[in-house]
CSV table of C-alpha atoms and ligand atoms in Angstrom, one decimal:
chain,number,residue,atom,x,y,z
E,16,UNK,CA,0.0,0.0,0.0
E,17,UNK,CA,2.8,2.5,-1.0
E,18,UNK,CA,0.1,4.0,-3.3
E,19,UNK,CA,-0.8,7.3,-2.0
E,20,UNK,CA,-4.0,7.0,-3.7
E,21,UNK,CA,-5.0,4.0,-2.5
E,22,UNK,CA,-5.0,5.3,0.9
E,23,UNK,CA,-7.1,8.5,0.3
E,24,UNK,CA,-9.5,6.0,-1.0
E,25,UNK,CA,-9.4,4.0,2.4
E,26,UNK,CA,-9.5,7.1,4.7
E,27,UNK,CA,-12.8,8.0,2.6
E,28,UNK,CA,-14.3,4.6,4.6
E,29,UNK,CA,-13.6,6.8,7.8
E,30,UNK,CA,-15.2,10.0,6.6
E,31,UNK,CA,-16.9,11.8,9.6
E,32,UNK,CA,-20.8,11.2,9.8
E,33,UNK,CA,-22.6,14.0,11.9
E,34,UNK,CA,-26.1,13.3,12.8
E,35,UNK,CA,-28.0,16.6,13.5
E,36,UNK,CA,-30.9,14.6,15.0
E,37,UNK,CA,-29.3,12.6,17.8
E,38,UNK,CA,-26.0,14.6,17.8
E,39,UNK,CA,-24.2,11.5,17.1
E,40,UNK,CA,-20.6,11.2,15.1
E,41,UNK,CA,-20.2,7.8,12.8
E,42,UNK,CA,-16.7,6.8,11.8
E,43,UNK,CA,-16.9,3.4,9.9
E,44,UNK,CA,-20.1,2.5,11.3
E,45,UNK,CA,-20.0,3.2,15.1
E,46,UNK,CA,-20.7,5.9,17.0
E,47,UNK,CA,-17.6,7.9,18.2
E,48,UNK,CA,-17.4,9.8,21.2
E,49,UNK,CA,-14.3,12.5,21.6
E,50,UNK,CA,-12.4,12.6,25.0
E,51,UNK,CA,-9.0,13.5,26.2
E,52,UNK,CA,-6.3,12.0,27.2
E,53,UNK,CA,-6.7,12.8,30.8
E,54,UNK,CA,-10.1,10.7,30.6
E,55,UNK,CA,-8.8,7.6,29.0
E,56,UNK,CA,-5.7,7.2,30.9
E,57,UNK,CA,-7.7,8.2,34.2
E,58,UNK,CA,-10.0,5.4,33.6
E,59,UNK,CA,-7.5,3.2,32.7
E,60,UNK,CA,-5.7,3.6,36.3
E,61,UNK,CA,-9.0,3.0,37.6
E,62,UNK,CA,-9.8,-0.3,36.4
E,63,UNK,CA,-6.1,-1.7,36.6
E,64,UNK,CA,-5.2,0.2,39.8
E,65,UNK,CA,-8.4,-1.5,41.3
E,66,UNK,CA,-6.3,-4.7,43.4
E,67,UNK,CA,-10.0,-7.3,43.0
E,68,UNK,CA,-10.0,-7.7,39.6
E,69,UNK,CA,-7.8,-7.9,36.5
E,70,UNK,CA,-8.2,-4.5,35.0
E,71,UNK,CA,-5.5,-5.4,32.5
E,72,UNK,CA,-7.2,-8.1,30.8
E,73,UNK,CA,-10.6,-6.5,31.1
E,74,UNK,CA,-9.3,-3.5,29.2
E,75,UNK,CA,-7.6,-5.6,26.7
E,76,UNK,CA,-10.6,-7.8,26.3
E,77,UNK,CA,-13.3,-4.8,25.5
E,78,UNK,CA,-10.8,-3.5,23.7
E,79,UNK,CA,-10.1,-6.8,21.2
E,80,UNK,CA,-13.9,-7.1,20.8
E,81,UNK,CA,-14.9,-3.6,19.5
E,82,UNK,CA,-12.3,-3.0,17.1
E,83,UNK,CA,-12.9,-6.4,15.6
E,84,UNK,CA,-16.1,-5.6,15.5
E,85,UNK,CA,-15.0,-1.8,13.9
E,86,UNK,CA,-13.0,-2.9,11.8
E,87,UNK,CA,-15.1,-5.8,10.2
E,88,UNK,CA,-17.2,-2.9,8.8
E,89,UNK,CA,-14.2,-1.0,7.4
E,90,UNK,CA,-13.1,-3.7,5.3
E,91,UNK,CA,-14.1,-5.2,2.1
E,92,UNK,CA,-14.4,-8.4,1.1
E,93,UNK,CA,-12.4,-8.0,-1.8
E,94,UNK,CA,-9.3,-6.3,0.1
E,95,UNK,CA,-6.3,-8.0,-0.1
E,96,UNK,CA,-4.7,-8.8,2.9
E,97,UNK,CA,-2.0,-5.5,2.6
E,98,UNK,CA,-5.0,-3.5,1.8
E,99,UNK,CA,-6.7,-4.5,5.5
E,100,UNK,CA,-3.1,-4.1,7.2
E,101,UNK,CA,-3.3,-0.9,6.2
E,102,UNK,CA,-7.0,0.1,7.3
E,103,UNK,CA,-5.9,-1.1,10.5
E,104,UNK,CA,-3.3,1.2,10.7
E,105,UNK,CA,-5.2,4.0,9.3
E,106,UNK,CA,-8.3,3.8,11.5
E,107,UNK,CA,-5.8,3.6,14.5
E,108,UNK,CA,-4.0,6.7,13.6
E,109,UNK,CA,-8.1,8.3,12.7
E,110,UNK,CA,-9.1,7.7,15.7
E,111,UNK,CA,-6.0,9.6,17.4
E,112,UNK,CA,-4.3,6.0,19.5
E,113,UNK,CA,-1.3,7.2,17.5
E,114,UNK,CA,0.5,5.2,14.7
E,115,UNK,CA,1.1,0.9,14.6
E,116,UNK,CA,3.4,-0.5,12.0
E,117,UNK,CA,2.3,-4.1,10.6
E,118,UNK,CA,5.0,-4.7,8.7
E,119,UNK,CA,6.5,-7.4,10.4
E,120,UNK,CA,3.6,-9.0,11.2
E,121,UNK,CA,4.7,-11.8,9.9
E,122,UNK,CA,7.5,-11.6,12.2
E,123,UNK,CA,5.3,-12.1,15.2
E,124,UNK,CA,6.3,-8.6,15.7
E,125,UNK,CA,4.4,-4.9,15.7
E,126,UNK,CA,6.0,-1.4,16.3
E,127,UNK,CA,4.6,1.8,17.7
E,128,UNK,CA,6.4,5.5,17.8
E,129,UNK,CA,3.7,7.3,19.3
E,130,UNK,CA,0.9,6.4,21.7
E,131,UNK,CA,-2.3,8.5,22.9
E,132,UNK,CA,-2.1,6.5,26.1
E,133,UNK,CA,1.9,7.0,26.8
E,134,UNK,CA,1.4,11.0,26.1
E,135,UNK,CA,-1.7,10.6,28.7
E,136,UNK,CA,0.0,8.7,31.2
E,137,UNK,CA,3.1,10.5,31.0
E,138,UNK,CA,1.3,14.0,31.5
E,139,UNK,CA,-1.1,13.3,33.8
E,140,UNK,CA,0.1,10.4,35.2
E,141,UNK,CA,3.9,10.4,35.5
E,142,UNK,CA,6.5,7.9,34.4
E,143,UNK,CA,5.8,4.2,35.8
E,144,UNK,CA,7.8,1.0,35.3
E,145,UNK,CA,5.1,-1.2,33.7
E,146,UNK,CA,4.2,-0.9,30.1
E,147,UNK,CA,0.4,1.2,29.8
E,148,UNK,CA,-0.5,0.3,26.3
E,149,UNK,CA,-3.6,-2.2,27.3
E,150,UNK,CA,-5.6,-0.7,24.8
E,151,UNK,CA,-3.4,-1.3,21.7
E,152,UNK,CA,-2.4,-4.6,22.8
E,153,UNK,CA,-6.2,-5.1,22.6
E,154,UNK,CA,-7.1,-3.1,19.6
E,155,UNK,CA,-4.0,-5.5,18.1
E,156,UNK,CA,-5.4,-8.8,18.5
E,157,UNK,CA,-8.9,-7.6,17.4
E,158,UNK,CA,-7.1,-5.9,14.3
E,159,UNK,CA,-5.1,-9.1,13.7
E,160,UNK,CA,-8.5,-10.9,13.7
E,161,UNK,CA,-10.3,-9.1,11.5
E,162,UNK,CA,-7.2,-9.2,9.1
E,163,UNK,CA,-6.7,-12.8,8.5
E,164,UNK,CA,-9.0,-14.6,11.6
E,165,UNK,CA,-6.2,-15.4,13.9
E,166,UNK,CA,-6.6,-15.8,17.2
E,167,UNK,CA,-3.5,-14.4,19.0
E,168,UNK,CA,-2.4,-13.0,22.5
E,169,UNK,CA,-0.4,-9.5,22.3
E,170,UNK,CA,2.1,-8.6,24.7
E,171,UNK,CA,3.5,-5.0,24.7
E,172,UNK,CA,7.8,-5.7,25.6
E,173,UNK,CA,8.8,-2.2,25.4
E,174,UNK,CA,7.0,0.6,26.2
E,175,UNK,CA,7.8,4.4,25.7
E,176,UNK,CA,5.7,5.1,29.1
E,177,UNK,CA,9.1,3.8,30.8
E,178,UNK,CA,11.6,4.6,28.8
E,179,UNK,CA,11.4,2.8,25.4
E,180,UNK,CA,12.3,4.7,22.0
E,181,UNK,CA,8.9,3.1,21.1
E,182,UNK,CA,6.6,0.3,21.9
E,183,UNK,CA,7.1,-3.0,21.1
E,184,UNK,CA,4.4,-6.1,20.9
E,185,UNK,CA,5.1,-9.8,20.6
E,186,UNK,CA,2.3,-11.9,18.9
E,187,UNK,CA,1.9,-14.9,19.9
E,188,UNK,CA,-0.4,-17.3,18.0
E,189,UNK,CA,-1.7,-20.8,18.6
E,190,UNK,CA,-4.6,-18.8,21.1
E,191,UNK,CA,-8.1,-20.9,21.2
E,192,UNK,CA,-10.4,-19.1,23.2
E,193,UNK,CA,-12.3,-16.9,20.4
E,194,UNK,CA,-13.6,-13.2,20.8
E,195,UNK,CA,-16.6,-12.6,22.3
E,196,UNK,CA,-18.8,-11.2,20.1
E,197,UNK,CA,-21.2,-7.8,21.0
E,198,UNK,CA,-24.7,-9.0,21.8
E,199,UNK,CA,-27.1,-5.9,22.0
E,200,UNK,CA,-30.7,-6.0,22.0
E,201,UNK,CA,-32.0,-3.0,20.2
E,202,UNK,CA,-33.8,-0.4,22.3
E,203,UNK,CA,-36.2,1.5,20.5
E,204,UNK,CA,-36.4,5.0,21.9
E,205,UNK,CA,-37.4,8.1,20.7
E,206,UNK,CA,-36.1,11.4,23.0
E,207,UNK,CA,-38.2,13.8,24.1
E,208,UNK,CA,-38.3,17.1,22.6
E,209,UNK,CA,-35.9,19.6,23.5
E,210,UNK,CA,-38.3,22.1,25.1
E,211,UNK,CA,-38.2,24.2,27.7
E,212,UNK,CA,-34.9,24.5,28.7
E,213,UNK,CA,-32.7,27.5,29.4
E,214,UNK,CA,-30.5,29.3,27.1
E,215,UNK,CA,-28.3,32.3,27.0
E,216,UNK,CA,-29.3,35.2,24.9
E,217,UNK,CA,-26.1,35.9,23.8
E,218,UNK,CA,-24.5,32.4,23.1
E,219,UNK,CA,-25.2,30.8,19.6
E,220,UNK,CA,-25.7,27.1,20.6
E,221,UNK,CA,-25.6,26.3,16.8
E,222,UNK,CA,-23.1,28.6,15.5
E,223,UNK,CA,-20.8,26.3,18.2
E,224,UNK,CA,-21.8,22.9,17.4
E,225,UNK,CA,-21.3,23.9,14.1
E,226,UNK,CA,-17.5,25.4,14.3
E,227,UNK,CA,-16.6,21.7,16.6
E,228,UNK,CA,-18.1,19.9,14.7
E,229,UNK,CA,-16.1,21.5,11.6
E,230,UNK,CA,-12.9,21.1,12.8
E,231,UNK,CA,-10.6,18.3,12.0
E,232,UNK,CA,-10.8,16.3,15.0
E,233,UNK,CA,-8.7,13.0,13.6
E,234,UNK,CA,-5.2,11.8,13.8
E,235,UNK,CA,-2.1,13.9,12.3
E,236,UNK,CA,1.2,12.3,11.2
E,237,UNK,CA,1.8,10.6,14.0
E,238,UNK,CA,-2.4,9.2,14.5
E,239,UNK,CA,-2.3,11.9,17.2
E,240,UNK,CA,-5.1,14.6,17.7
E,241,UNK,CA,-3.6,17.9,20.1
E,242,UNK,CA,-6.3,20.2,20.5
E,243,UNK,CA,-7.4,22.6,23.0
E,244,UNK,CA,-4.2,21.9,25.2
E,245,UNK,CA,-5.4,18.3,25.3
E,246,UNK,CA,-4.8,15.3,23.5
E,247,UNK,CA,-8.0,13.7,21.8
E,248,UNK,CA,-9.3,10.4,20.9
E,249,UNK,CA,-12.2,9.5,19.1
E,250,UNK,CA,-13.1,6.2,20.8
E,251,UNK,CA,-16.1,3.8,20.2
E,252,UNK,CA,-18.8,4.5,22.3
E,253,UNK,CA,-19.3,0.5,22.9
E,254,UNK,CA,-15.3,0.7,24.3
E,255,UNK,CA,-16.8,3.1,26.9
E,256,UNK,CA,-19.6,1.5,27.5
E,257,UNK,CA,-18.6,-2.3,27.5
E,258,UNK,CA,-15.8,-1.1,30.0
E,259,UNK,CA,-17.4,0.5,32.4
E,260,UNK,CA,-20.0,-1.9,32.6
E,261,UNK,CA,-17.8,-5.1,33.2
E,262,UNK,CA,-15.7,-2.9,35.6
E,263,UNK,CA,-18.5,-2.1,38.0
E,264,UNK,CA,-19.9,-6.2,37.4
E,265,UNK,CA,-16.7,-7.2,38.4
E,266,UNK,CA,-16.2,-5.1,41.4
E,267,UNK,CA,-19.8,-5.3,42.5
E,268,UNK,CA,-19.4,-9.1,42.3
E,269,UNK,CA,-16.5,-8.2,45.1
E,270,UNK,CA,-19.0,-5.8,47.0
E,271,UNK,CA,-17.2,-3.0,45.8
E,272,UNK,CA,-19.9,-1.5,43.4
E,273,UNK,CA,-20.0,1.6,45.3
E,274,UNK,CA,-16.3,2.5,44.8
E,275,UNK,CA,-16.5,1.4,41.2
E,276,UNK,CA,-19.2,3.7,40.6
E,277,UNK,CA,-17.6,6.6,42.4
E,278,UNK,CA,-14.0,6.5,40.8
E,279,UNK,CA,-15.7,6.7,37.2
E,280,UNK,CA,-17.7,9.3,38.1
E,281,UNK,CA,-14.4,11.8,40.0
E,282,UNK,CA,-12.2,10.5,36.7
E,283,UNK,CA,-15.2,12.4,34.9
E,284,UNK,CA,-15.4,15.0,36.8
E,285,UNK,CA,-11.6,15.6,36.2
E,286,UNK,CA,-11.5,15.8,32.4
E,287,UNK,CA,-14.4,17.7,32.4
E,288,UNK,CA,-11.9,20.1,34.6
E,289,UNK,CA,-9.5,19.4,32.6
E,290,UNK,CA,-10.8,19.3,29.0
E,291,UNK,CA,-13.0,22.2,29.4
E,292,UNK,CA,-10.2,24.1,30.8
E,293,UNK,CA,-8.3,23.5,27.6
E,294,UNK,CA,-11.1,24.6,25.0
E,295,UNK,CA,-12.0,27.7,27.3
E,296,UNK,CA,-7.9,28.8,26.8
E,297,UNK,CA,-7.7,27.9,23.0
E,298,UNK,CA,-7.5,30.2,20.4
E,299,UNK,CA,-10.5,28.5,18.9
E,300,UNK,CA,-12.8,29.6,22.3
E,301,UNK,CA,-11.0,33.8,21.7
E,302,UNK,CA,-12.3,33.6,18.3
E,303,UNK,CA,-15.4,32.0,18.1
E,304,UNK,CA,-16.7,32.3,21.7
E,305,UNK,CA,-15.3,34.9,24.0
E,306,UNK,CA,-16.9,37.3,22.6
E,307,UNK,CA,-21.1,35.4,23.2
E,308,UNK,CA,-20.0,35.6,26.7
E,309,UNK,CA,-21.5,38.5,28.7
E,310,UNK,CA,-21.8,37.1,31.7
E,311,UNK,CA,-20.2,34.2,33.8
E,312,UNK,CA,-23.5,31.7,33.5
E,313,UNK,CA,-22.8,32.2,29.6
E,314,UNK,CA,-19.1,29.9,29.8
E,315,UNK,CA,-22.2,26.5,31.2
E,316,UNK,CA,-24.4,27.5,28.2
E,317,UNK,CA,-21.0,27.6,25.8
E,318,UNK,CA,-19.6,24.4,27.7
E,319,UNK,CA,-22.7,22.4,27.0
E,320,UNK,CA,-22.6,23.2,23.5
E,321,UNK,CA,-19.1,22.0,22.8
E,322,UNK,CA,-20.1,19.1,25.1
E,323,UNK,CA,-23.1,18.4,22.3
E,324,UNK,CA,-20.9,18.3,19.4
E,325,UNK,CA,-18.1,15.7,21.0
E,326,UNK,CA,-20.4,13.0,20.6
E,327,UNK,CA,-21.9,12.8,23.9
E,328,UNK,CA,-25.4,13.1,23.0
E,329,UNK,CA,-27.5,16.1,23.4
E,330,UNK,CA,-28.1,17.9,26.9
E,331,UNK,CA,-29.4,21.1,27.8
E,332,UNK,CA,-29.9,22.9,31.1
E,333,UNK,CA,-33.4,22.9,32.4
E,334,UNK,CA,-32.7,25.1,36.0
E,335,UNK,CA,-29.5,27.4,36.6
E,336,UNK,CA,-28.8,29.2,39.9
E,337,UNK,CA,-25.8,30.8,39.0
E,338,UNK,CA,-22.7,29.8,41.3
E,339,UNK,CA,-25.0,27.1,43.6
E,340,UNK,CA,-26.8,25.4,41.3
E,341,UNK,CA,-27.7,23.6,38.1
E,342,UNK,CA,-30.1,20.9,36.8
E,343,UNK,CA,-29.3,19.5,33.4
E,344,UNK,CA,-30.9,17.1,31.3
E,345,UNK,CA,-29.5,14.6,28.7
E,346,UNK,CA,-32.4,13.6,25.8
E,347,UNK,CA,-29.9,10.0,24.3
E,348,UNK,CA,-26.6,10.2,26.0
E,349,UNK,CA,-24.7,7.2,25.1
E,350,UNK,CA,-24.1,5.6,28.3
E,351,UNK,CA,-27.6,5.3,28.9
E,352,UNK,CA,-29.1,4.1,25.1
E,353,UNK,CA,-25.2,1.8,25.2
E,354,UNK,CA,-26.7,0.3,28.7
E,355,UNK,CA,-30.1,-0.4,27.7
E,356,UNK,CA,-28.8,-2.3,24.7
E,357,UNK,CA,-26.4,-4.4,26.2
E,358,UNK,CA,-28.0,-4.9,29.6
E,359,UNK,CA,-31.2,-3.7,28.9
E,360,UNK,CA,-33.5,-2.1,31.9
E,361,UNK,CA,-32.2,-2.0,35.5
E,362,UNK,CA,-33.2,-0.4,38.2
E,363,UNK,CA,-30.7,2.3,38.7
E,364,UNK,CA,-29.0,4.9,36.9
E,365,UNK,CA,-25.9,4.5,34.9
E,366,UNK,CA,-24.6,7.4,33.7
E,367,UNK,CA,-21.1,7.7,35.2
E,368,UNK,CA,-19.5,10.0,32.7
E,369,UNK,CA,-22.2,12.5,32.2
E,370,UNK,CA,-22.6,12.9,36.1
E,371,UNK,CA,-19.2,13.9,37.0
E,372,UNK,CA,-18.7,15.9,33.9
E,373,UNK,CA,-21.7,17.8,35.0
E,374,UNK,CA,-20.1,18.6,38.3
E,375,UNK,CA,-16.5,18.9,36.7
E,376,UNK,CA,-17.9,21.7,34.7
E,377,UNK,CA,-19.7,23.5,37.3
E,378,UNK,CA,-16.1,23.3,39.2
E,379,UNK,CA,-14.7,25.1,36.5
E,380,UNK,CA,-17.3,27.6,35.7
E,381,UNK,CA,-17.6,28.6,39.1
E,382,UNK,CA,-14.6,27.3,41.1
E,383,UNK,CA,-12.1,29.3,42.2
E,384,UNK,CA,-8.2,28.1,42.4
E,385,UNK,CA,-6.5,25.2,41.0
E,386,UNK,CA,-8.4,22.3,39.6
E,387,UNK,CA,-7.5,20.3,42.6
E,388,UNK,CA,-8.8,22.7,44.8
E,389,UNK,CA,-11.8,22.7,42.6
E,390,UNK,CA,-12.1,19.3,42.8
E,391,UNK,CA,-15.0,18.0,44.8
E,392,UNK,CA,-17.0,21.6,45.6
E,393,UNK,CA,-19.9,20.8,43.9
E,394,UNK,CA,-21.5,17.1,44.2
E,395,UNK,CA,-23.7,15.6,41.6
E,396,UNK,CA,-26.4,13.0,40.8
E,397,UNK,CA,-28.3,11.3,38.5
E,398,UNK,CA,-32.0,11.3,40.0
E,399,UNK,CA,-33.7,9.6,36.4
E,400,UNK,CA,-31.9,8.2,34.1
E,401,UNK,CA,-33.3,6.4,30.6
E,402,UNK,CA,-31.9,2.7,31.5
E,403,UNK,CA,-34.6,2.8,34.9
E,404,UNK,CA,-37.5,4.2,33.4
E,405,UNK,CA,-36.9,7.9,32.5
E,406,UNK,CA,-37.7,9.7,29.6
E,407,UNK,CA,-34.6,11.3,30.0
E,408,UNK,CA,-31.3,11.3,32.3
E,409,UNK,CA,-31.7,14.2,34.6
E,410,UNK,CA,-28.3,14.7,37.2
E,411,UNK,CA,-28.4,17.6,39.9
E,412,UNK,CA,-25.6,19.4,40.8
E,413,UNK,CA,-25.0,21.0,44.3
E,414,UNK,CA,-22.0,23.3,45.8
E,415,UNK,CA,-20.7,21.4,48.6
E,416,UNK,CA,-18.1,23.4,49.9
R,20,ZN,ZN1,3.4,1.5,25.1
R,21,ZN,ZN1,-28.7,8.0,32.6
């Protein structure tokens, strides 16, 4: 695949799909969702820093199942098997995980020089001694499947999170236990309308939403995405979902469900510090949206619209006290339509993510001082929530402190 051509033609199979309906983004058939670095390698820590279960092999797991699964509907029949080599590495690099070499595949052998999850860990996270790269090691053996249908383990060796001039993976073959495949049952749902919530006068919602969702939010030379201060990924809303829901199964089953839930929700609340701290310091936010904002309650109403063009889904604020308060309201966030199809109903609310953002970016809005100091003043929770019954996730958010 030296032909320069013939790629073009393969990154046209990733062209960006932007629902206006639902708010969704479609790369190659699943839904995206956009987060930082600071999210992924956060969530990563928590599920293998949690000492019950095997967060390595869970991660690695999800991870071998979606992209099998994401790349089956990339790839042609009729490709040859340099052509799906390639797609692999070119809806790696897309999606912002940096870039993989299979060209010595054959040689049991794969190479990375750049990682979204060493530049995470090693700027949020600090240098460590163990290789992070989970994800790819899973991404690789789904890959590797969908390329020729070979079941194989893949072990990162070297790792440029301690130290390595790049990462390295064995593949080894002879594996027998196949990949699970995805079993959803479809959830028919249609969202309520968006009425009757509270907007600033002086932000344009659309003119936002439209600017995001214009920019080019995929992988440079080296399948990275820096943007906003942050590093982005555009990662399969089933990896999300699928991960977060085995991690708080498999801690529940150790009667730790409450700390699972609550470490997903403060690494949300984090990179909503985080990442919204980024966007409201880039040169995109000065141009575009300083100058909507009037008043301090205009940065939520600016926030919320970035939020709705990342992928997300589509929420709006229903009551705003500004400083104290805020009551927002998610219409199809993907946690909750991803839980309902691969668990389907439940008693309880799910929505991790979208309830620690919601307090992240009240933090930053109204905070004052470092993030860390931010951290924690306002709490938040999900009161309805579409997986138990609701027409719509609804999360409350309260100063604390
Ligand atoms: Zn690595
Ligand atoms: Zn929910």
């Amino acid at each position: 695949m030296e032909n320069t051509a013939d790629l073009a033609a393969l990154r046209e199979r990733l062209s960006l799909v932007f629902n206006k309906e639902s708010y969704r983004r479609v790369i190659g058939g699943k839904d995206v969702i956009i987060h930082c670095h600071h999210y992924n390698s956060r969530i990563q820590r928590t599920v293998e820093g949690a000492a019950e279960i095997d967060g390595k092999a869970l991660i690695t797991a999800v991870a071998e199942r979606v992209f099998c699964e994401h790349l089956g509907n990339v790839l042609r029949e009729d490709d040859n098997v340099a052509t799906r080599r390639a797609m692999a590495e070119l809806l790696y690099a897309h999606l912002g995980y940096g870039r993989i070499d299979l060209s010595r595949l054959a040689e049991d052998e794969v190479l990375a020089p750049s990682s979204h999850f060493v530049e995470g860990w090693l700027a949020g996270l600090g240098r460590r001694d163990a290789a992070v790269c989970s994800f790819t090691e899973g991404y690789l053996q789904g890959a590797i499947f969908a390329i020729s249908g070979e079941l194989t383990h893949v072990h990162e060796v070297e790792c440029m999170a301690t130290g390595a001039e790049r990462c390295r993976f064995e593949v080894r073959r002879g594996r027998e236990r196949p990949i699970e495949p995805i079993e959803r049952a479809p959830f028919a749902f249609e969202p309520p309308a968006a009425e009757g919530f509270l907007h600033s006068e002086s932000v344009d919602e659309q003119a936002i939403i439209d600017a995001v969702v214009g920019m080019p939010i995929h992988g440079n030379q080296d399948g990275l995405i820096p943007a906003f201060g942050v590093y982005l990924a555009n990662t399969p809303a089933d990896f999300y979902n699928l991960l977060s829901i085995s991690f708080i199964e498999e801690m529940a089953a150790k009667g730790r469900e409450k700390t699972a839930r609550r470490l997903l929700i403060e690494d949300a609340e984090t990179c909503g510090m985080n990442t919204f701290r980024g966007i409201m310091n880039s040169t995109e936010w000065e141009g575009l949206i300083a100058p909507m904002i009037h008043e301090r309650p205009d940065n939520l109403h600016a926030l919320v619209a970035v939020s709705n063009a990342l992928g997300w889904g589509n929420w709006h604020i229903r009551q705003h006290t500004p400083g104290l308060g805020l009551v927002i309201e998610s219409l199809n966030g993907y946690e909750a339509l991803g839980f309902r199809e691969l668990r389907g109903p439940t008693k309880r609310p799910q929505c991790c993510m979208l309830t620690g953002v919601a307090a992240g970016m009240m933090e930053l809005v109204y905070g004052e001082g470092t993030l860390a100091e931010r951290f924690g003043t306002f709490a938040s929770t999900e009161s309805a929530c579409i997986c138990s019954g609701g027409q719509s996730c609804t999360f409350g958010v309260e100063r604390v402190a």
